[in-house]
PDB file of C-alpha atoms in Angstrom:
ATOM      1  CA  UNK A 265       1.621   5.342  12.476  1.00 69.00           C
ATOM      2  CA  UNK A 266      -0.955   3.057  13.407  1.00 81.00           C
ATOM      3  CA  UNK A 267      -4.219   4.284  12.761  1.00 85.00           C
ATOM      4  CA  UNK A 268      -7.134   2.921  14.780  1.00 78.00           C
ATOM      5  CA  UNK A 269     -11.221   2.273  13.796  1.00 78.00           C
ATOM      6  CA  UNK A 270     -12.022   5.783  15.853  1.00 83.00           C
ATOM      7  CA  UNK A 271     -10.181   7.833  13.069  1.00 89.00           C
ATOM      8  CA  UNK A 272      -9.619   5.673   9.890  1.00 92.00           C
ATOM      9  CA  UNK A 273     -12.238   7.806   8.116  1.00 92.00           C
ATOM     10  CA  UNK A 274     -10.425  11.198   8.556  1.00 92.00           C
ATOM     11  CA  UNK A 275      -6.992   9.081   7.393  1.00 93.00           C
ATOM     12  CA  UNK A 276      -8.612   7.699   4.542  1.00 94.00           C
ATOM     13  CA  UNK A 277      -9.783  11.084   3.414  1.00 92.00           C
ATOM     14  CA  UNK A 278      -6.527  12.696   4.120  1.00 91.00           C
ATOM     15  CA  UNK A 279      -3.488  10.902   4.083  1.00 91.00           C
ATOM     16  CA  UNK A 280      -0.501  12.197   5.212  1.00 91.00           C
ATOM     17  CA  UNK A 281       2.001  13.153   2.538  1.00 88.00           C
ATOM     18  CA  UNK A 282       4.799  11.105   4.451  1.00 89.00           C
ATOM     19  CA  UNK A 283       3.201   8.026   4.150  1.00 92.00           C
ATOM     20  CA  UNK A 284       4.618   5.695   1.159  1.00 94.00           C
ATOM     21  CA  UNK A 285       2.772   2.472   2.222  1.00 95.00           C
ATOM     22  CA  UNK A 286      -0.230   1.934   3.740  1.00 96.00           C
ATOM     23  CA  UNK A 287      -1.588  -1.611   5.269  1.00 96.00           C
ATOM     24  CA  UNK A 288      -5.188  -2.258   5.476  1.00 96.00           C
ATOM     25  CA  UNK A 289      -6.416  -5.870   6.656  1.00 95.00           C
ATOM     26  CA  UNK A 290      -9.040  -7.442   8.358  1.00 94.00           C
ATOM     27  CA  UNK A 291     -11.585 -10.010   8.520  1.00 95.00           C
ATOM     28  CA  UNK A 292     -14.543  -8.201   6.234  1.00 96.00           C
ATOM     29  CA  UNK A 293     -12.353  -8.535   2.931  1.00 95.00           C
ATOM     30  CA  UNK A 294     -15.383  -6.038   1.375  1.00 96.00           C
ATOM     31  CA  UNK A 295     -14.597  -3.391   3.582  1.00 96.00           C
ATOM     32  CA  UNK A 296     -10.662  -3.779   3.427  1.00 96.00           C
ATOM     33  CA  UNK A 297     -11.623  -3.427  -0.259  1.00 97.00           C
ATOM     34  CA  UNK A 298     -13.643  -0.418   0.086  1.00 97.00           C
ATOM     35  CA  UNK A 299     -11.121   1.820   2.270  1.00 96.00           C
ATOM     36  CA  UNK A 300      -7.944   0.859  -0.287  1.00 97.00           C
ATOM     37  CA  UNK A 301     -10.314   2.081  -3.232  1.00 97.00           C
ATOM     38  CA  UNK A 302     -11.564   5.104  -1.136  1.00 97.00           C
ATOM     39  CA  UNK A 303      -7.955   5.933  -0.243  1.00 97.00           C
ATOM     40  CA  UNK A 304      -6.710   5.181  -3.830  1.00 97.00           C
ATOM     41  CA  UNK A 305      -9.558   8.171  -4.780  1.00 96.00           C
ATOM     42  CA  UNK A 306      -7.616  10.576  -2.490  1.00 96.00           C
ATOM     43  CA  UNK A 307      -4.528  10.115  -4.608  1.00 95.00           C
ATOM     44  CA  UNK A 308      -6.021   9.280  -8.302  1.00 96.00           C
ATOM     45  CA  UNK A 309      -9.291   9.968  -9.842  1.00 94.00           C
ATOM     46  CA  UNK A 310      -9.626   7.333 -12.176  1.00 95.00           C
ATOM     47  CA  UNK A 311      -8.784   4.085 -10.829  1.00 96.00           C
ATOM     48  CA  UNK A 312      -8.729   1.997 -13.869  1.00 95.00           C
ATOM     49  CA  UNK A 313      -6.085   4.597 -15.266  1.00 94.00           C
ATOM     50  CA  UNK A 314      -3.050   2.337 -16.320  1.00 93.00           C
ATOM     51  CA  UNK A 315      -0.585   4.871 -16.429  1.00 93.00           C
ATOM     52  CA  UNK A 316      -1.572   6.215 -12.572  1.00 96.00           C
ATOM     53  CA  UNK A 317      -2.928   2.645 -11.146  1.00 97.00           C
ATOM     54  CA  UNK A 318      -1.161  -0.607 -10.701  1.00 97.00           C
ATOM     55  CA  UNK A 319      -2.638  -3.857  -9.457  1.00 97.00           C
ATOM     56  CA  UNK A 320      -0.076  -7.070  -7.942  1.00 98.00           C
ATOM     57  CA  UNK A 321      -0.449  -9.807  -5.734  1.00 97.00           C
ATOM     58  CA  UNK A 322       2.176 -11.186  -3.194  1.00 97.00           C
ATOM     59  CA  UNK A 323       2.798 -14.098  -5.287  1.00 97.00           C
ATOM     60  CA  UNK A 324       3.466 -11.657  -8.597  1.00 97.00           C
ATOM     61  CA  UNK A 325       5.754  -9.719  -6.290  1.00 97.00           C
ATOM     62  CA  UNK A 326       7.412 -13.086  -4.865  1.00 96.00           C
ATOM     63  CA  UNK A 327       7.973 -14.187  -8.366  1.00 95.00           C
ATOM     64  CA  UNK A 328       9.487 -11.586  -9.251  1.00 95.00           C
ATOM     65  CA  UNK A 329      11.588  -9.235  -6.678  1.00 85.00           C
ATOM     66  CA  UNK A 330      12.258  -6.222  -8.786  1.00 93.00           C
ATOM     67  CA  UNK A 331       7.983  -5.878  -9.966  1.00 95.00           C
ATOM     68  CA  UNK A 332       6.881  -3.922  -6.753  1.00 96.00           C
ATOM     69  CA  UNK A 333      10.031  -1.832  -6.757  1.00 95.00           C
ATOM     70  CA  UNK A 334       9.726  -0.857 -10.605  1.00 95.00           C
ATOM     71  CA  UNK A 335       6.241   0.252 -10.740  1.00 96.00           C
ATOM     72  CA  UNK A 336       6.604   2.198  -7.202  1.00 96.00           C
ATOM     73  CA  UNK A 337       9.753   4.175  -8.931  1.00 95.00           C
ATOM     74  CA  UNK A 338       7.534   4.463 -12.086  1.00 94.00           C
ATOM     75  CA  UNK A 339       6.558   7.416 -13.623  1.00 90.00           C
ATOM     76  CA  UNK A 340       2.980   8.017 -14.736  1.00 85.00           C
ATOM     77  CA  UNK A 341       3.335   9.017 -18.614  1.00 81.00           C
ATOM     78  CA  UNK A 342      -0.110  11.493 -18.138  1.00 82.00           C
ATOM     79  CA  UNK A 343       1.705  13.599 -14.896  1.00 84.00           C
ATOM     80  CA  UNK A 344       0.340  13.176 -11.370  1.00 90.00           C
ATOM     81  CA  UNK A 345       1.247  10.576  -8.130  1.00 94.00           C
ATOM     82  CA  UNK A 346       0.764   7.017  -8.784  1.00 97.00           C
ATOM     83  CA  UNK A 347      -1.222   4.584  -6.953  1.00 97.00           C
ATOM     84  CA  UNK A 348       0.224   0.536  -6.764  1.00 98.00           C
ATOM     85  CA  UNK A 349      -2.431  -2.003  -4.859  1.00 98.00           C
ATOM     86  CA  UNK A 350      -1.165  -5.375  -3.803  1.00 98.00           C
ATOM     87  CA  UNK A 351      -3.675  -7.926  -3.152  1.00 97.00           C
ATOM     88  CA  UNK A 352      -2.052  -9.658  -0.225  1.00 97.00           C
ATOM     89  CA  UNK A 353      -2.381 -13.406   0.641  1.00 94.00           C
ATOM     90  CA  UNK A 354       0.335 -15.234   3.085  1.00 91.00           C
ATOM     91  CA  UNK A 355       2.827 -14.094   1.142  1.00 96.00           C
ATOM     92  CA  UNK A 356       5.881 -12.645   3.124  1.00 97.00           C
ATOM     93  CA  UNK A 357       6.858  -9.494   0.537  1.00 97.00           C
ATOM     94  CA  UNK A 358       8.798  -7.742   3.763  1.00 95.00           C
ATOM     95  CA  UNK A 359      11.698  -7.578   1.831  1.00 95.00           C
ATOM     96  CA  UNK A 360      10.795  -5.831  -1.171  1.00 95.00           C
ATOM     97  CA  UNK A 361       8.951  -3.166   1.634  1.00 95.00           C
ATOM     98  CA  UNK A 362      12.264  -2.554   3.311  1.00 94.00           C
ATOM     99  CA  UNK A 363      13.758  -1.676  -0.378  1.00 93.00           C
ATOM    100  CA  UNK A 364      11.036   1.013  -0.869  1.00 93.00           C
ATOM    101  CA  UNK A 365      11.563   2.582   2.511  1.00 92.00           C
ATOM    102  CA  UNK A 366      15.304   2.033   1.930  1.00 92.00           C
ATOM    103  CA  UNK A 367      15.572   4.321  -1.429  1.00 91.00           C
ATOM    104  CA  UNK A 368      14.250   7.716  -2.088  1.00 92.00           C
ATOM    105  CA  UNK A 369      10.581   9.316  -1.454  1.00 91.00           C
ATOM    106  CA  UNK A 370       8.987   8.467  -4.510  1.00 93.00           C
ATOM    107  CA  UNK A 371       5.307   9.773  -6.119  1.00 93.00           C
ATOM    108  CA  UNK A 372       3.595   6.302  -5.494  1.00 96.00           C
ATOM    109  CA  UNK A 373       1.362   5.685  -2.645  1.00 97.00           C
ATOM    110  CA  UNK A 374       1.401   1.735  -1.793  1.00 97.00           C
ATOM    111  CA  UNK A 375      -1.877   0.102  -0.571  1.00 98.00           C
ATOM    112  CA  UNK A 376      -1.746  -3.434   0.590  1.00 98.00           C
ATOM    113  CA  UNK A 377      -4.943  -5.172   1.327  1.00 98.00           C
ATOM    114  CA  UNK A 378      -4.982  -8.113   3.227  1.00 97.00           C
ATOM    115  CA  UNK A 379      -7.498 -10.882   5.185  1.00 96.00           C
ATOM    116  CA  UNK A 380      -6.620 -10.266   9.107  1.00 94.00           C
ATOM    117  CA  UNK A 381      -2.917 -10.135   9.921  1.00 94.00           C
ATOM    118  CA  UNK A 382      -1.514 -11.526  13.154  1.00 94.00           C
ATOM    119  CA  UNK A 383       0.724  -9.140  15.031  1.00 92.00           C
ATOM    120  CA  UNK A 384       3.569 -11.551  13.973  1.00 94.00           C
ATOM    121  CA  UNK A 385       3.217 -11.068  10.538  1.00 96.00           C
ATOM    122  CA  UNK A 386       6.149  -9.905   8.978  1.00 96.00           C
ATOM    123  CA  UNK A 387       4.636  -7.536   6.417  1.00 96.00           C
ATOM    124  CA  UNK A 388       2.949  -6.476   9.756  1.00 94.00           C
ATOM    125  CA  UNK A 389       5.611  -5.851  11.696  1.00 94.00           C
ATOM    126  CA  UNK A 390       7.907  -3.530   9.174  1.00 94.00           C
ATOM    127  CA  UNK A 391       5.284  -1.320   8.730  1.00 92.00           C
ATOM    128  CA  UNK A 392       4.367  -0.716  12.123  1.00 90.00           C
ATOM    129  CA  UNK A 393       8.139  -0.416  12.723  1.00 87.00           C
ATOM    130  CA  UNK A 394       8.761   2.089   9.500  1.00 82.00           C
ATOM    131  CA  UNK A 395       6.229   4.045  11.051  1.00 76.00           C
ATOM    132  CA  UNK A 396       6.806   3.999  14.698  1.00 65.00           C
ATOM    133  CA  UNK A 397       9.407   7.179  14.932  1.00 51.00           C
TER     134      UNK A 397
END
């Protein structure tokens, strides 16, 4: 599901409940921020709870290939769905994407934020061909 600038807002307010990741990226790194933390809101109501909110980068997940998996499967300790944010550089974390839409529906959302993404980028790509059908 590609969602365009014409109805991001009503997306961001309302996410659909199939959605397990979600890619936002563009060239105004402030706004790209913004919509993650306004879609985050939708899903948790305290963003700096640890138990409900976790923070990587690429490289964290890069270094280490079970991180993103773990805290997506994770359980939040208070009850409710679980938010995981991934600061995204260059870093090609396709892989560890195709494991979470490999294994079971889980109660995380996934929000990568990212600087502009070619259509060749691989992160890119899986996402817009996990949510094609």
């Amino acid at each position: 599901m590609k969602v365009t600038a014409g109805n991001i807002d009503s997306f961001l307010n309302s996410p659909p409940d199939h959605i397990q990741v979600v890619l936002l990226h563009g060239r105004d790194s402030g706004l790209v921020y913004e919509r993650g933390a306004k879609l985050a809101g939708t899903i948790v109501e305290d963003l700096k709870d640890p138990f409900r909110v976790s923070e990587l980068t690429g490289s964290e997940i890069l270094g280490d290939s079970a991180r993103l998996n773990d805290e997506v499967a994770a359980q939040s300790l208070v009850g409710g769905n679980r938010v995981v944010r991934i600061r995204l550089g260059a870093e090609n974390i396709s892989n560890d994407l195709r494991t979470i839409f490999e294994g079971p529906k889980t109660n995380s959302l996934v929000i990568i934020e990212s600087g502009f993404l070619p259509k060749s980028s691989p992160v890119r790509r899986i996402l817009e061909m996990e949510y094609s059908a």
